[in-house]
Coordinates of N, CA and C in Angstrom, one line a residue:
S123 N 113.6 89.8 74.9 CA 113.4 90.5 73.3 C 111.6 90.6 74.2
E124 N 111.1 91.8 73.9 CA 110.2 92.4 74.6 C 108.5 91.4 74.1
A125 N 107.9 91.5 75.1 CA 106.8 90.6 74.9 C 105.3 91.9 75.3
A126 N 105.2 92.6 76.3 CA 103.9 94.0 76.3 C 105.0 94.7 76.8
S127 N 104.5 95.9 76.7 CA 104.8 97.0 77.2 C 103.8 97.9 77.2
V128 N 104.5 99.0 78.4 CA 103.9 100.4 78.8 C 104.3 101.4 77.9
K129 N 103.4 102.2 77.4 CA 104.7 103.8 77.6 C 103.2 105.2 78.8
A130 N 104.6 105.8 79.0 CA 104.2 107.4 80.0 C 104.8 108.6 79.1
K131 N 104.2 109.3 78.8 CA 105.0 110.1 77.8 C 105.7 111.3 78.9
G132 N 106.3 112.2 78.7 CA 107.3 112.7 79.5 C 107.1 114.3 78.9
R133 N 108.8 115.4 79.0 CA 108.8 116.0 78.4 C 108.1 116.1 76.9
Q134 N 108.0 117.2 75.6 CA 108.0 118.0 74.4 C 108.8 116.3 73.5
G135 N 108.0 115.2 73.6 CA 108.3 114.6 72.1 C 108.5 113.1 73.3
E136 N 109.1 112.7 74.3 CA 110.2 111.9 75.3 C 108.7 111.0 76.1
L137 N 109.0 109.7 76.1 CA 108.4 108.6 75.9 C 109.8 107.6 76.7
L138 N 108.6 107.1 77.4 CA 109.2 106.1 78.5 C 108.0 105.1 78.2
M139 N 109.0 103.5 77.2 CA 108.3 102.5 77.4 C 108.5 101.4 78.1
V140 N 107.5 100.6 79.2 CA 108.3 99.7 80.1 C 107.8 98.5 79.7
G141 N 108.7 97.2 79.7 CA 107.9 95.9 79.4 C 108.7 94.9 79.7
R142 N 107.8 93.5 79.8 CA 108.3 92.4 80.4 C 108.9 91.5 79.2
T143 N 110.2 91.1 79.6 CA 110.9 90.5 78.6 C 111.8 88.5 79.6
S144 N 112.5 88.2 79.0 CA 112.5 86.2 79.1 C 113.9 86.7 79.8
T145 N 114.4 87.6 80.6 CA 115.0 87.8 80.7 C 115.8 87.4 82.4
G146 N 114.0 87.4 83.0 CA 114.1 87.7 84.5 C 113.6 89.9 85.7
W147 N 114.3 90.7 84.1 CA 114.0 92.3 84.4 C 113.1 92.7 83.9
L148 N 112.8 94.1 84.2 CA 112.3 94.6 82.9 C 113.1 95.4 81.7
G149 N 112.0 95.2 81.0 CA 112.5 96.7 80.2 C 112.4 97.5 80.7
Q150 N 113.4 98.3 79.7 CA 113.0 100.2 79.2 C 113.6 100.6 78.1
S151 N 113.0 100.5 77.6 CA 113.0 102.0 76.0 C 112.6 103.7 76.5
R152 N 113.4 104.2 75.7 CA 113.2 105.8 75.4 C 113.2 106.2 73.8
S153 N 112.5 107.2 73.6 CA 111.7 108.1 72.8 C 111.8 109.1 73.1
T154 N 112.4 110.2 72.5 CA 112.7 111.7 72.6 C 112.2 112.3 70.6
D155 N 111.7 111.5 70.3 CA 110.8 112.0 69.0 C 109.3 111.1 68.8
F156 N 109.1 111.2 69.8 CA 108.1 111.0 69.5 C 107.2 109.7 69.5
G157 N 108.1 108.9 69.8 CA 107.9 107.7 69.5 C 108.4 107.2 68.1
S158 N 109.4 107.6 67.2 CA 109.9 107.9 65.8 C 110.5 106.1 66.1
S159 N 111.7 106.4 67.3 CA 112.4 105.7 67.4 C 112.9 105.7 68.6
W160 N 113.8 104.4 68.8 CA 113.8 104.4 70.3 C 114.7 103.7 70.6
S161 N 116.1 104.1 71.8 CA 116.9 103.4 72.5 C 116.8 102.0 72.2
N162 N 118.2 101.5 72.9 CA 118.2 100.0 72.8 C 117.3 99.5 74.4
P163 N 117.1 98.7 73.9 CA 116.2 97.8 75.5 C 117.0 97.8 76.6
V164 N 117.2 98.2 77.8 CA 118.1 98.2 79.1 C 117.0 97.3 80.3
H165 N 117.5 96.9 81.0 CA 117.3 96.5 82.4 C 116.6 97.6 83.2
L166 N 115.8 98.1 83.4 CA 115.1 99.2 83.9 C 115.8 99.2 85.2
N167 N 115.7 98.9 86.2 CA 116.3 98.5 87.2 C 116.9 97.2 87.5
T168 N 118.6 97.5 88.0 CA 118.8 95.8 89.1 C 118.3 95.4 90.0
L169 N 117.1 96.4 91.0 CA 116.5 95.9 91.8 C 115.8 95.9 91.6
I170 N 115.2 95.4 90.0 CA 113.1 95.6 89.8 C 113.6 93.7 89.9
R171 N 114.0 92.9 90.0 CA 114.0 91.6 89.2 C 112.0 91.2 88.9
H172 N 111.9 90.4 87.7 CA 110.5 90.2 87.3 C 110.0 89.7 86.7
P173 N 109.2 88.5 87.0 CA 109.1 87.1 86.1 C 108.8 87.4 84.6
M174 N 107.6 86.6 83.7 CA 107.5 87.3 82.4 C 106.0 87.5 82.7
A175 N 105.9 88.0 83.2 CA 104.4 89.2 83.5 C 104.1 90.8 83.1
P176 N 103.5 90.8 82.9 CA 103.8 92.5 81.9 C 103.1 93.2 83.1
P177 N 103.8 93.9 83.4 CA 103.9 95.9 84.3 C 102.5 96.8 84.1
N178 N 102.8 97.1 83.9 CA 101.9 98.6 83.6 C 102.2 100.2 84.1
L179 N 101.9 101.4 83.6 CA 102.9 102.5 84.0 C 101.6 103.3 84.0
A180 N 102.2 104.5 84.9 CA 101.0 105.9 84.9 C 101.3 107.1 85.4
R181 N 101.4 108.4 84.7 CA 101.5 109.1 85.2 C 100.4 109.6 86.2
M182 N 100.8 110.1 87.5 CA 99.8 110.6 88.7 C 99.9 112.4 88.0
P183 N 98.6 112.8 88.8 CA 98.7 114.5 88.7 C 100.2 115.2 88.9
D184 N 100.7 114.9 90.0 CA 101.6 115.2 90.1 C 103.2 115.0 89.0
N185 N 102.8 114.3 88.3 CA 103.7 113.9 87.7 C 104.5 112.8 87.8
R186 N 104.6 112.3 89.0 CA 105.2 111.2 89.1 C 104.8 109.8 88.0
L187 N 105.6 108.8 88.0 CA 105.0 107.7 87.9 C 105.0 106.8 88.5
L188 N 103.5 106.2 87.9 CA 103.3 104.6 89.4 C 103.4 103.7 88.3
L189 N 104.4 102.5 88.8 CA 104.8 101.0 88.0 C 104.3 100.2 89.1
V190 N 103.0 99.1 88.0 CA 102.5 98.6 88.7 C 103.2 96.6 87.9
T191 N 103.6 96.2 89.5 CA 104.6 95.0 88.6 C 104.5 93.6 89.6
G192 N 104.5 92.4 88.9 CA 104.3 91.0 89.7 C 105.5 90.6 89.8
P193 N 106.3 90.8 91.4 CA 108.0 90.7 91.1 C 108.3 89.7 91.9
H194 N 107.8 89.0 92.2 CA 107.9 87.5 92.6 C 109.0 86.8 91.4
F195 N 109.8 86.5 91.5 CA 110.7 85.5 90.4 C 111.8 84.5 91.2
D196 N 111.3 82.9 90.1 CA 112.1 82.4 90.5 C 112.5 82.0 89.6
P197 N 113.9 81.5 89.2 CA 114.3 81.5 87.5 C 114.2 79.9 87.4
E198 N 113.4 79.1 88.5 CA 113.2 77.8 88.2 C 111.2 77.2 88.0
Q199 N 111.0 78.1 88.1 CA 109.3 78.0 87.7 C 109.3 78.9 86.0
T200 N 107.9 78.3 85.9 CA 107.8 78.7 84.5 C 107.6 80.0 84.6
L201 N 107.9 80.7 83.5 CA 107.7 82.2 83.0 C 108.2 82.9 83.8
Y202 N 109.7 82.5 84.9 CA 110.1 82.6 85.6 C 110.0 83.2 86.9
G203 N 108.7 82.8 87.3 CA 107.9 83.3 88.8 C 106.2 82.9 88.6
T204 N 105.3 83.3 90.1 CA 104.2 83.4 90.4 C 104.1 84.8 89.9
R205 N 102.4 84.8 90.4 CA 101.8 86.0 90.1 C 101.2 86.3 90.8
Y206 N 101.4 86.1 92.0 CA 100.1 86.2 93.4 C 100.1 86.9 94.3
T207 N 101.2 87.9 93.3 CA 101.9 89.8 94.0 C 101.2 90.7 93.0
L208 N 101.1 91.7 93.4 CA 101.0 92.7 92.3 C 101.4 94.1 93.6
A209 N 102.6 94.6 93.0 CA 103.0 95.6 93.5 C 103.1 97.4 92.9
A210 N 103.7 98.4 94.1 CA 103.5 99.4 93.1 C 104.8 100.2 93.9
Q211 N 105.6 101.0 92.7 CA 106.3 101.5 92.9 C 106.5 102.9 92.3
M212 N 107.1 104.1 92.9 CA 107.3 105.6 92.0 C 108.4 105.8 91.6
S213 N 108.3 106.4 90.8 CA 109.1 107.9 89.9 C 109.6 109.3 90.4
S214 N 110.2 109.6 90.8 CA 110.2 111.3 90.7 C 111.0 111.5 89.6
D215 N 111.6 110.9 88.9 CA 112.7 111.1 88.2 C 112.8 110.4 86.7
G216 N 111.6 110.5 86.3 CA 110.6 110.2 84.9 C 111.6 109.1 84.8
G217 N 111.5 107.9 85.2 CA 111.6 106.4 84.8 C 113.0 106.0 85.4
S218 N 113.9 106.9 85.9 CA 115.7 106.6 86.0 C 115.6 105.7 87.5
S219 N 115.4 106.5 88.4 CA 115.2 105.2 89.2 C 113.4 105.1 90.3
W220 N 113.6 103.8 90.9 CA 112.2 103.4 91.8 C 112.3 103.7 93.8
Y221 N 110.7 104.2 94.1 CA 111.0 104.0 95.7 C 109.6 103.5 95.6
G222 N 109.5 103.3 96.8 CA 109.1 103.0 97.6 C 107.4 101.8 97.3
Y223 N 107.8 100.4 97.0 CA 106.9 99.4 97.4 C 106.5 99.0 98.0
R224 N 105.5 99.5 97.0 CA 104.4 98.8 98.5 C 103.5 97.7 97.2
N225 N 103.1 96.6 98.3 CA 102.1 95.2 97.8 C 100.3 95.6 97.6
L226 N 100.1 96.0 96.4 CA 98.9 96.0 95.9 C 97.6 94.7 95.9
Q227 N 98.3 94.0 96.4 CA 97.9 92.7 96.5 C 98.8 91.7 96.7
Y228 N 98.4 90.7 98.2 CA 99.4 89.6 98.0 C 98.2 88.5 98.2
T229 N 98.0 87.4 98.1 CA 97.1 86.2 98.3 C 98.3 85.4 98.9
G230 N 99.6 85.1 98.1 CA 100.0 83.7 98.4 C 100.3 82.6 97.6
Q231 N 100.3 81.6 98.0 CA 100.3 80.7 96.4 C 99.1 80.2 96.1
A232 N 97.3 80.3 97.5 CA 95.9 79.7 97.4 C 95.9 80.0 95.9
V233 N 96.2 82.1 95.2 CA 95.9 82.5 93.8 C 96.8 81.8 93.5
L234 N 96.5 81.2 91.9 CA 97.7 81.1 90.6 C 97.9 82.4 90.3
E235 N 97.6 83.7 90.5 CA 97.7 84.8 89.8 C 96.9 85.6 89.9
H236 N 97.9 87.3 89.7 CA 97.1 88.2 89.4 C 97.5 89.2 88.2
S237 N 96.9 89.4 87.1 CA 97.8 89.7 86.1 C 96.9 90.9 85.2
Y238 N 97.7 91.1 84.6 CA 96.8 92.0 83.3 C 95.8 93.1 83.9
C239 N 96.7 94.1 85.0 CA 96.7 95.3 85.8 C 96.7 96.7 85.0
S240 N 95.2 96.8 85.2 CA 95.2 98.2 84.1 C 94.5 99.4 85.1
I241 N 95.5 100.4 85.0 CA 95.3 102.0 86.3 C 94.7 103.2 85.2
F242 N 93.5 103.3 86.0 CA 93.0 104.7 85.4 C 93.7 105.9 86.7
V243 N 94.1 106.8 86.7 CA 94.1 108.0 87.2 C 93.3 109.2 87.7
D244 N 92.6 109.5 87.7 CA 91.7 110.8 88.4 C 92.3 112.1 89.0
D245 N 91.5 112.6 89.3 CA 92.3 113.5 89.7 C 92.3 113.3 92.0
D246 N 92.1 112.7 92.5 CA 92.3 111.9 93.9 C 92.3 110.4 93.6
R247 N 92.1 109.8 92.9 CA 92.5 108.3 93.4 C 92.8 107.7 92.0
V248 N 93.3 106.5 92.3 CA 94.2 105.8 91.6 C 93.6 104.2 91.1
H249 N 92.6 103.7 90.2 CA 91.6 102.2 90.5 C 93.0 101.6 89.5
F250 N 91.9 100.4 89.8 CA 93.0 99.6 88.9 C 92.2 98.4 88.4
T251 N 92.0 98.7 87.3 CA 91.8 96.5 87.6 C 92.3 95.5 86.9
H252 N 92.6 93.9 87.2 CA 93.2 93.5 86.7 C 92.0 91.7 87.3
Y253 N 92.9 91.1 86.6 CA 92.0 89.9 86.8 C 92.9 88.3 87.7
R254 N 92.0 87.6 88.7 CA 92.5 86.6 89.5 C 92.5 85.4 89.4
A255 N 92.9 84.5 88.9 CA 92.8 83.1 89.0 C 92.9 82.3 90.1
C256 N 92.2 81.3 90.3 CA 92.3 81.2 91.6 C 93.1 79.1 91.2
K257 N 93.4 78.5 91.8 CA 94.1 76.6 91.7 C 92.6 76.8 92.1
T258 N 92.3 76.7 93.2 CA 90.8 75.4 93.6 C 89.5 76.6 93.9
E259 N 89.0 77.1 94.9 CA 87.4 77.8 95.0 C 88.0 78.8 96.5
P260 N 89.8 78.6 96.8 CA 89.7 79.3 97.7 C 89.3 81.1 97.5
C261 N 89.5 81.4 96.2 CA 88.4 82.6 96.1 C 87.7 83.0 96.4
G262 N 86.4 82.5 97.1 CA 85.1 83.3 97.3 C 84.0 83.2 96.5
T263 N 84.8 82.5 95.2 CA 84.2 82.1 93.6 C 84.4 81.0 93.3
K264 N 82.8 80.8 92.7 CA 83.1 78.8 91.9 C 83.9 79.8 90.6
S265 N 84.2 80.1 89.8 CA 84.6 81.0 88.8 C 86.7 80.5 89.5
W266 N 87.0 79.9 88.3 CA 88.3 80.3 88.0 C 89.0 81.1 88.2
R267 N 88.2 82.6 87.1 CA 88.5 83.5 86.7 C 87.5 84.6 87.4
S268 N 88.3 85.8 88.0 CA 87.1 86.5 88.2 C 88.0 88.3 88.5
A269 N 87.0 89.5 87.7 CA 87.4 89.8 87.8 C 87.6 91.0 89.1
Q270 N 88.9 92.5 89.4 CA 89.1 92.2 89.9 C 89.5 93.7 90.3
Y271 N 89.1 94.9 91.3 CA 89.2 96.3 91.0 C 89.9 97.2 92.7
I272 N 90.5 97.8 92.4 CA 90.9 98.4 94.6 C 91.3 99.6 93.3
Q273 N 90.3 100.4 94.6 CA 90.9 102.5 94.6 C 91.5 102.2 95.7
L274 N 92.6 103.2 95.4 CA 93.5 104.1 96.3 C 93.3 105.4 96.4
N275 N 93.0 106.4 97.8 CA 93.4 107.7 97.3 C 94.7 107.7 97.3
M276 N 95.1 109.5 96.4 CA 96.5 109.7 96.1 C 97.0 109.5 97.3
S277 N 96.8 109.8 98.1 CA 97.4 109.9 99.7 C 98.3 108.1 99.9
W278 N 97.9 107.5 99.8 CA 98.5 106.2 99.8 C 99.7 106.1 99.1
F279 N 100.1 106.7 97.9 CA 101.7 106.2 97.9 C 102.3 107.6 98.3
D280 N 101.9 108.6 99.0 CA 102.5 109.3 99.6 C 102.7 109.0 101.6
D281 N 102.6 108.3 101.8 CA 102.4 108.0 102.8 C 103.6 107.0 103.0
D282 N 104.5 106.8 104.0 CA 106.1 106.4 104.5 C 105.5 104.9 104.8
V283 N 106.6 104.2 103.4 CA 107.0 102.7 103.3 C 107.7 102.9 104.2

């Protein structure tokens, strides 16, 4: 079942929706009529395991799609895994396939989670905000939760991985 989703525009009238599910996989659905109707959800990609955490999706200036996920999956854990990693992947074919997996944030188990990432793309940079929740005080703040900001040049997504 769809718990949270994000959408990206494609060709005229075409939309891609990606969302978290309770299956351990991201789900995707497509519309070709500006969102009036949607295809039945399917697994986004059998290589992208995912806990029940929200993904995010953005279109780059060169028309590629950027997908941000929390890729640690563990079927024995609550909500199917931890959220101590934020990772990025790209698609050049409208979301049919994904490549270039890279960690945006990896903090290991000292941080309880990195979640609810927002993406803003401008002409030469990609900006990410998300919150970080710590188990204790190793995050360098006395606050259990803190806002995080990441800024990357477009070239970071073009480098060989």
